[in-house]
mmCIF file of C-alpha atoms in Angstrom:
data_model
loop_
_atom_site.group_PDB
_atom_site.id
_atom_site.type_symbol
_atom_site.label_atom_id
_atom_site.label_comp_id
_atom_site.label_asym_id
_atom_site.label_seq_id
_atom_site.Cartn_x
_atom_site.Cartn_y
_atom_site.Cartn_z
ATOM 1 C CA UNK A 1 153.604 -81.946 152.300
ATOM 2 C CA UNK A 2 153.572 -81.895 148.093
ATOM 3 C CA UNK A 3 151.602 -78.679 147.369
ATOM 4 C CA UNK A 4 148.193 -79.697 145.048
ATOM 5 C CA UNK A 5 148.538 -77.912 141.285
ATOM 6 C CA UNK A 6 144.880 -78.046 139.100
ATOM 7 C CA UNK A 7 144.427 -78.354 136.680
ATOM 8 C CA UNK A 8 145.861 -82.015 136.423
ATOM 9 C CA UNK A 9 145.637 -81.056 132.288
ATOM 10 C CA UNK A 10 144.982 -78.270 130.289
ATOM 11 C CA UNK A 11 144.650 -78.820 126.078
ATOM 12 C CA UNK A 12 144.790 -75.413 124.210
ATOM 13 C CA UNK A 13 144.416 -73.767 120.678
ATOM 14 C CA UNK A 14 147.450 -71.139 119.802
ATOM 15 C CA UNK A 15 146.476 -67.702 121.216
ATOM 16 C CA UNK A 16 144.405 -68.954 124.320
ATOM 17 C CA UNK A 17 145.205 -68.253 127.594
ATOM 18 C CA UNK A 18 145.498 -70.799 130.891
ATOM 19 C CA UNK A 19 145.864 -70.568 134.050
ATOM 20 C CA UNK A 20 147.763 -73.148 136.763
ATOM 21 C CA UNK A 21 147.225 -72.925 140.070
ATOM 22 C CA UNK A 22 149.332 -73.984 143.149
ATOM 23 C CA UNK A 23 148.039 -74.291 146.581
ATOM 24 C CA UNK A 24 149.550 -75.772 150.034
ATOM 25 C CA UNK A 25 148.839 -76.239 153.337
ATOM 26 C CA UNK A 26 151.718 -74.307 155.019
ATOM 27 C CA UNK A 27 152.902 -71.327 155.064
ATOM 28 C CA UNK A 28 155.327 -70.326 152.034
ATOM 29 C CA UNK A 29 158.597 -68.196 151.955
ATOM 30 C CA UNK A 30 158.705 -68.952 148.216
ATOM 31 C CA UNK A 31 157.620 -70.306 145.259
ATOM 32 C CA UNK A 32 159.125 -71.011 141.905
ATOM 33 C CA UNK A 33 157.542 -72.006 138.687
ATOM 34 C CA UNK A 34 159.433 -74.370 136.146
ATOM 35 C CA UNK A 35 158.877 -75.883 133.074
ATOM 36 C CA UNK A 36 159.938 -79.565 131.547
ATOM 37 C CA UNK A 37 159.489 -80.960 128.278
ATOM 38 C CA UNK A 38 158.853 -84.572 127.416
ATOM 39 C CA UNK A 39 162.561 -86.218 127.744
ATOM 40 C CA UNK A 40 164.048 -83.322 128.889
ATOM 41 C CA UNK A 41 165.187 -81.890 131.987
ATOM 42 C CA UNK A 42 163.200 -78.981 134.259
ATOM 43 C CA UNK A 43 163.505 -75.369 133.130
ATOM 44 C CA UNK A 44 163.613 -72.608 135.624
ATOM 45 C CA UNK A 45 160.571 -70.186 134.899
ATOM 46 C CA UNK A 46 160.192 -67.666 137.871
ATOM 47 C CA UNK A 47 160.224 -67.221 141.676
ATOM 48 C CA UNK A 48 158.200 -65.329 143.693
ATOM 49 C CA UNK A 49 159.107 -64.402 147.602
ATOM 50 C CA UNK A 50 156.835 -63.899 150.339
ATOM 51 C CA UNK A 51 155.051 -60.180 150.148
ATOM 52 C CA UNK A 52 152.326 -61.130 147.535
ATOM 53 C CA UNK A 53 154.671 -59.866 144.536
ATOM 54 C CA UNK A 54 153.395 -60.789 140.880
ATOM 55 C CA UNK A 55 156.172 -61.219 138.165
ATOM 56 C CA UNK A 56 156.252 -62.325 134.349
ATOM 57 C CA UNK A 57 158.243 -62.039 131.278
ATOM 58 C CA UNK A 58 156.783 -61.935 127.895
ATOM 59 C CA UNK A 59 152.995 -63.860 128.115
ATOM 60 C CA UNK A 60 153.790 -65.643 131.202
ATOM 61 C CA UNK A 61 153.563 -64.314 134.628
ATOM 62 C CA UNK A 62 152.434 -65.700 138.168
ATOM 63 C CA UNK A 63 151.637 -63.931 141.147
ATOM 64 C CA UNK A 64 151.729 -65.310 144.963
ATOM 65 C CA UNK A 65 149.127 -64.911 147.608
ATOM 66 C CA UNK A 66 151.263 -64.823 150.954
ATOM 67 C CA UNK A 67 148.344 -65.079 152.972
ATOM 68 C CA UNK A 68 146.414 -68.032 151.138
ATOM 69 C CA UNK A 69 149.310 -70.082 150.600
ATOM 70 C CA UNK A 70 148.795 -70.318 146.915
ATOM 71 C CA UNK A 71 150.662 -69.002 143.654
ATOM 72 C CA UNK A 72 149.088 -68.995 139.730
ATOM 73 C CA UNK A 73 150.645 -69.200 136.886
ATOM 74 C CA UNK A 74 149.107 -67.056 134.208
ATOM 75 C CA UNK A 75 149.857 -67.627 130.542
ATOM 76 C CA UNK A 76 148.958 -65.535 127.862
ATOM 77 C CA UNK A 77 148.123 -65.995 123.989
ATOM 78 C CA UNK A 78 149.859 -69.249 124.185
ATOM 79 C CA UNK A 79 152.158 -70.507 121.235
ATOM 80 C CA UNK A 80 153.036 -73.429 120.701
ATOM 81 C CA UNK A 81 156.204 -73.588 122.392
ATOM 82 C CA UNK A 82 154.248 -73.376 126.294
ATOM 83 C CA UNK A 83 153.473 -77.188 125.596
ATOM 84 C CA UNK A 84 154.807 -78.797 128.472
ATOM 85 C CA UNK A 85 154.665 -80.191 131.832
ATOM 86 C CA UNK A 86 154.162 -77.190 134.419
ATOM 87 C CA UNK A 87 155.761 -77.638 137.934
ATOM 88 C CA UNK A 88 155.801 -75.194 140.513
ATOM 89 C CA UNK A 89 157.873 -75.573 143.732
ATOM 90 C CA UNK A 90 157.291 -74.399 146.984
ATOM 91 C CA UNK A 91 160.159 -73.497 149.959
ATOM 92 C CA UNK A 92 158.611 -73.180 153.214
ATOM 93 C CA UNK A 93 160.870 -71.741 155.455
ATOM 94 C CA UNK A 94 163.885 -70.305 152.832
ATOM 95 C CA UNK A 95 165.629 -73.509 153.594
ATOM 96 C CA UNK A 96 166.713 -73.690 150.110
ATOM 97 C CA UNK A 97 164.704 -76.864 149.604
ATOM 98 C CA UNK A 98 162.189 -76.999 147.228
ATOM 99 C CA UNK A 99 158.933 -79.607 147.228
ATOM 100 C CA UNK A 100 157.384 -79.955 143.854
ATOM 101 C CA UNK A 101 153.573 -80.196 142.401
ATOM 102 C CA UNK A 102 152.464 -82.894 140.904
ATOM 103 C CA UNK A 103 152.702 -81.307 137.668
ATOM 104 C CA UNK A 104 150.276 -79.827 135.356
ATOM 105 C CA UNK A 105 150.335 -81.045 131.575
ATOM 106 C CA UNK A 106 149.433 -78.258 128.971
ATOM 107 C CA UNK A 107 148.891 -79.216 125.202
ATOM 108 C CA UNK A 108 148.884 -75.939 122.886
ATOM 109 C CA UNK A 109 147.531 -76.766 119.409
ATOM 110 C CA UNK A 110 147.582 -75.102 116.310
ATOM 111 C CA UNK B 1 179.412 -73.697 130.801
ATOM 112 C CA UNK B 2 178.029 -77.355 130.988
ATOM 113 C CA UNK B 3 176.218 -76.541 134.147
ATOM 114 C CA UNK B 4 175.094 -79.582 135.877
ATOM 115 C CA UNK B 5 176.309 -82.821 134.289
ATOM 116 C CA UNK B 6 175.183 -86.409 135.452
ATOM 117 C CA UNK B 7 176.279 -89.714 134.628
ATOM 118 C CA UNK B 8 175.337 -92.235 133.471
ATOM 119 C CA UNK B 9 172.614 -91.308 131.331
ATOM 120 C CA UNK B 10 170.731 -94.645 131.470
ATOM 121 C CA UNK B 11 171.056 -97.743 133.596
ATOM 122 C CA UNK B 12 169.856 -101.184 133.871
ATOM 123 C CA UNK B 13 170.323 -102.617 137.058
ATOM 124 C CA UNK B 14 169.678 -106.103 139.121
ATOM 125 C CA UNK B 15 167.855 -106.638 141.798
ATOM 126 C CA UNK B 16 170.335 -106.543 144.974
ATOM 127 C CA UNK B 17 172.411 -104.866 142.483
ATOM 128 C CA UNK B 18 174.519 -101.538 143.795
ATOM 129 C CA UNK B 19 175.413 -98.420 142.098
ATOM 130 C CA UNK B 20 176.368 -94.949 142.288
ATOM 131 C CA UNK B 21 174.907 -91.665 140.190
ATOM 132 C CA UNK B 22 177.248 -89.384 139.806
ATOM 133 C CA UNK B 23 176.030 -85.220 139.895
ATOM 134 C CA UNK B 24 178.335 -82.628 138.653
ATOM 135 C CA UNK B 25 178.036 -78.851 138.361
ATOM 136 C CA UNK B 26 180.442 -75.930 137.796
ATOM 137 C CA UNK B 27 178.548 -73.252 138.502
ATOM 138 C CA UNK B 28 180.449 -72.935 142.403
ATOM 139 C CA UNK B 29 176.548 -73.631 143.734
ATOM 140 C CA UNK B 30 176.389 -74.004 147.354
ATOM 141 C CA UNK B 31 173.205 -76.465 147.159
ATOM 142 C CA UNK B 32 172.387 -79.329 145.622
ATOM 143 C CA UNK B 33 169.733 -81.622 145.392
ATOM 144 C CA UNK B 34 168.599 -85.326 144.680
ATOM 145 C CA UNK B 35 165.047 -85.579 142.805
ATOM 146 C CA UNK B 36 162.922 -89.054 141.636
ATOM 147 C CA UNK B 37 160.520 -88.223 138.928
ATOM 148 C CA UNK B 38 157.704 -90.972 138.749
ATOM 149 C CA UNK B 39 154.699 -90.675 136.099
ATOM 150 C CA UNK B 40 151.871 -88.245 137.815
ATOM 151 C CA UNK B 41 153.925 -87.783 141.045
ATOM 152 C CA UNK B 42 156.369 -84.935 140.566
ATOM 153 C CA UNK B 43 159.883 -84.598 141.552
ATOM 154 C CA UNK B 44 159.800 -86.136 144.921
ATOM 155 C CA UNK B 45 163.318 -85.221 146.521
ATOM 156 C CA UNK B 46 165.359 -87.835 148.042
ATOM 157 C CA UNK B 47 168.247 -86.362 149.916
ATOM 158 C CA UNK B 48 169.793 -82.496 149.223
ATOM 159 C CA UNK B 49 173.117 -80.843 150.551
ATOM 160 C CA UNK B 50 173.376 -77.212 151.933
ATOM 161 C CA UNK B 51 177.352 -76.983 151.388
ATOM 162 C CA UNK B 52 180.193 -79.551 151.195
ATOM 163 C CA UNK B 53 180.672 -82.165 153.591
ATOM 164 C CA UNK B 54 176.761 -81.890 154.795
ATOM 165 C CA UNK B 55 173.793 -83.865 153.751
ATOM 166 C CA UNK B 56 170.070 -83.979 154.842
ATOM 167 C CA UNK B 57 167.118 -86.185 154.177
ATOM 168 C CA UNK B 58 164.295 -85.019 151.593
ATOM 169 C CA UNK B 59 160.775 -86.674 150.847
ATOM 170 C CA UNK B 60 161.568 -90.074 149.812
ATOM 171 C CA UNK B 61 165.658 -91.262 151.201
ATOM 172 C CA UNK B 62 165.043 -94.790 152.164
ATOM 173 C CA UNK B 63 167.310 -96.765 149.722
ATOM 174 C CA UNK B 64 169.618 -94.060 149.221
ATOM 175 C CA UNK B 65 172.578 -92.371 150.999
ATOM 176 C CA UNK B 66 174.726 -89.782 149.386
ATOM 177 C CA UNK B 67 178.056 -87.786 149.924
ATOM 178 C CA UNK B 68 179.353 -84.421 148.973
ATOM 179 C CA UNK B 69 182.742 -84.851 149.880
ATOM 180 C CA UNK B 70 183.748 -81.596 147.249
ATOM 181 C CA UNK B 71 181.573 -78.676 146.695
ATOM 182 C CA UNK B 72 181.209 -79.687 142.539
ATOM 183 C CA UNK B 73 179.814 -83.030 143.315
ATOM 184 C CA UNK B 74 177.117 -84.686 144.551
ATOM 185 C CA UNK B 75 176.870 -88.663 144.664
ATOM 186 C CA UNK B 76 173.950 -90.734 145.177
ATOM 187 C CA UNK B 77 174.332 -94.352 145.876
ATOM 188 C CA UNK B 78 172.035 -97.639 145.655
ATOM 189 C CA UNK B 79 173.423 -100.144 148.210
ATOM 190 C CA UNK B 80 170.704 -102.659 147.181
ATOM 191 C CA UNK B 81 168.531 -101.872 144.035
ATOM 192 C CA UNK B 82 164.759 -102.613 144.490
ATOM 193 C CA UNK B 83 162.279 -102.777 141.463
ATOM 194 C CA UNK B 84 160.386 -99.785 143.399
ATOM 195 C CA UNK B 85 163.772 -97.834 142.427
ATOM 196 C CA UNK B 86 162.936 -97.633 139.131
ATOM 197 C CA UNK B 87 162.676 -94.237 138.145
ATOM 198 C CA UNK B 88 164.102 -90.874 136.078
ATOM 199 C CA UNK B 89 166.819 -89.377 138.300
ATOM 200 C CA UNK B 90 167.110 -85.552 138.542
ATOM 201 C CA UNK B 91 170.221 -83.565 140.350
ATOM 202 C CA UNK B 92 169.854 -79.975 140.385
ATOM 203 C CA UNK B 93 171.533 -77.542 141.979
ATOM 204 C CA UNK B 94 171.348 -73.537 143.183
ATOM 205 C CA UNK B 95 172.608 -70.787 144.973
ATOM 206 C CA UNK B 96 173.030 -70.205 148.555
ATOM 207 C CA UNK B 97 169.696 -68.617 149.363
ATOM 208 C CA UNK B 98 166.368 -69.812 147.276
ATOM 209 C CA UNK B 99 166.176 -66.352 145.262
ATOM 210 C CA UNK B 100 166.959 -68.354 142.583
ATOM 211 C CA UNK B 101 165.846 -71.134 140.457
ATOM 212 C CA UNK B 102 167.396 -74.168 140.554
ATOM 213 C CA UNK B 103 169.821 -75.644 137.351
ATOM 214 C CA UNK B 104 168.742 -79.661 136.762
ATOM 215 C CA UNK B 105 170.844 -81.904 135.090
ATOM 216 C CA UNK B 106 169.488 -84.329 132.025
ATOM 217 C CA UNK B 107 168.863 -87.024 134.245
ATOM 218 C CA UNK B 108 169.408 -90.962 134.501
ATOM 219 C CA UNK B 109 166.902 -93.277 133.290
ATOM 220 C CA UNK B 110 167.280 -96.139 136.087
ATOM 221 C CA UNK B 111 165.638 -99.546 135.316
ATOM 222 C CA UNK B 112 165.859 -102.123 137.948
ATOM 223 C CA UNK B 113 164.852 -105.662 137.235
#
């Protein structure tokens, strides 16, 4: 079953922060976090395995709450490069397979 | 490295019409994967293979079938194009265990009239 992302859309000014949130109704081995531009293909952001780790690189980071079933995606002091179309992914039983959110839109503005 | 390469980029296709999307990838991947991406629905995945010679159904594979006859490609066929087929194409493809993200392709704009 497609994990549920909210918000559906998020519209920002430069240096705000957002947060995306992924939630599903099984049990998760994984989750990974991409992100796709208008016209252009998916871009691998992070995964996170079972064992409630939290990871990030520069303002973005997610963490992954084994026992709720549900990941965030935490952006910081957004620029306005983050504008995109947020997916995250979810594996349920390391199978390798990944089924994707519905997408979350974020507009940054200047 | 040109990572995963699909072809064609765009496509206009017939009703009843067949054709074949072709996925490519040098990155010696063990997995790959068949995605539809449909305004506010996602990437709803349509068949994926865990290593050459296998294939296994996803979310959506009615319409479809697909073969992996070498490890480097992955082929997705439309025996009879539907208007309900119309729809941005995504491979991608990863590593043997899901530690890692997966690499998508540019896709292929299908249009079926």
């Amino acid at each position: 079953q497609q994990p549920v992302q909210s918000p559906q859309a998020v519209i920002l000014r430069e240096g705000e922060d957002a947060v995306i949130n992924c939630s599903s109704s099984k049990a998760l081995y994984s989750v990974h976090w991409y992100r796709q531009k208008h016209g252009e293909a998916p871009v691998f952001l992070m995964i996170l395995l079972k064992g409630g780790e939290q990871k990030g690189h520069d303002k973005i980071s997610a963490s992954f709450n084994e026992k709720k079933q549900q990941s965030s995606l935490y952006l910081t002091a957004s620029q306005l490069s983050y504008s995109g179309t947020y997916f995250c992914g979810t594996d349920s039983g390391n199978t390798g397979k990944l089924i994707f959110g519905q997408g979350t839109t974020l507009q940054v503005k200047p | 490295n040109a990572g995963v390469t699909q072809t064609p980029k765009f496509r206009v296709l017939k009703t009843g019409q067949s054709m074949t999307l072709l996925c490519a990838q040098d990155m010696n991947h063990e997995y790959m994967y068949w995605y539809r991406q449909d305004p506010g629905m996602g990437l709803r995945l349509i068949h994926y293979s865990v290593g050459e010679g296998t294939t296994a159904k996803g979310e959506v594979p009615d319409g479809y079938n697909v073969s992996r006859l070498k490890k480097q490609n992955f082929l997705l066929g439309l025996e009879s194009a539907a208007p309900s087929q119309t729809s941005v194409y995504f491979c991608a493809s990863s590593d043997r265990h899901s530690n890692y993200g997966y690499t998508f392709g540019s896709g292929t704009r299908l249009t079926v009239v």
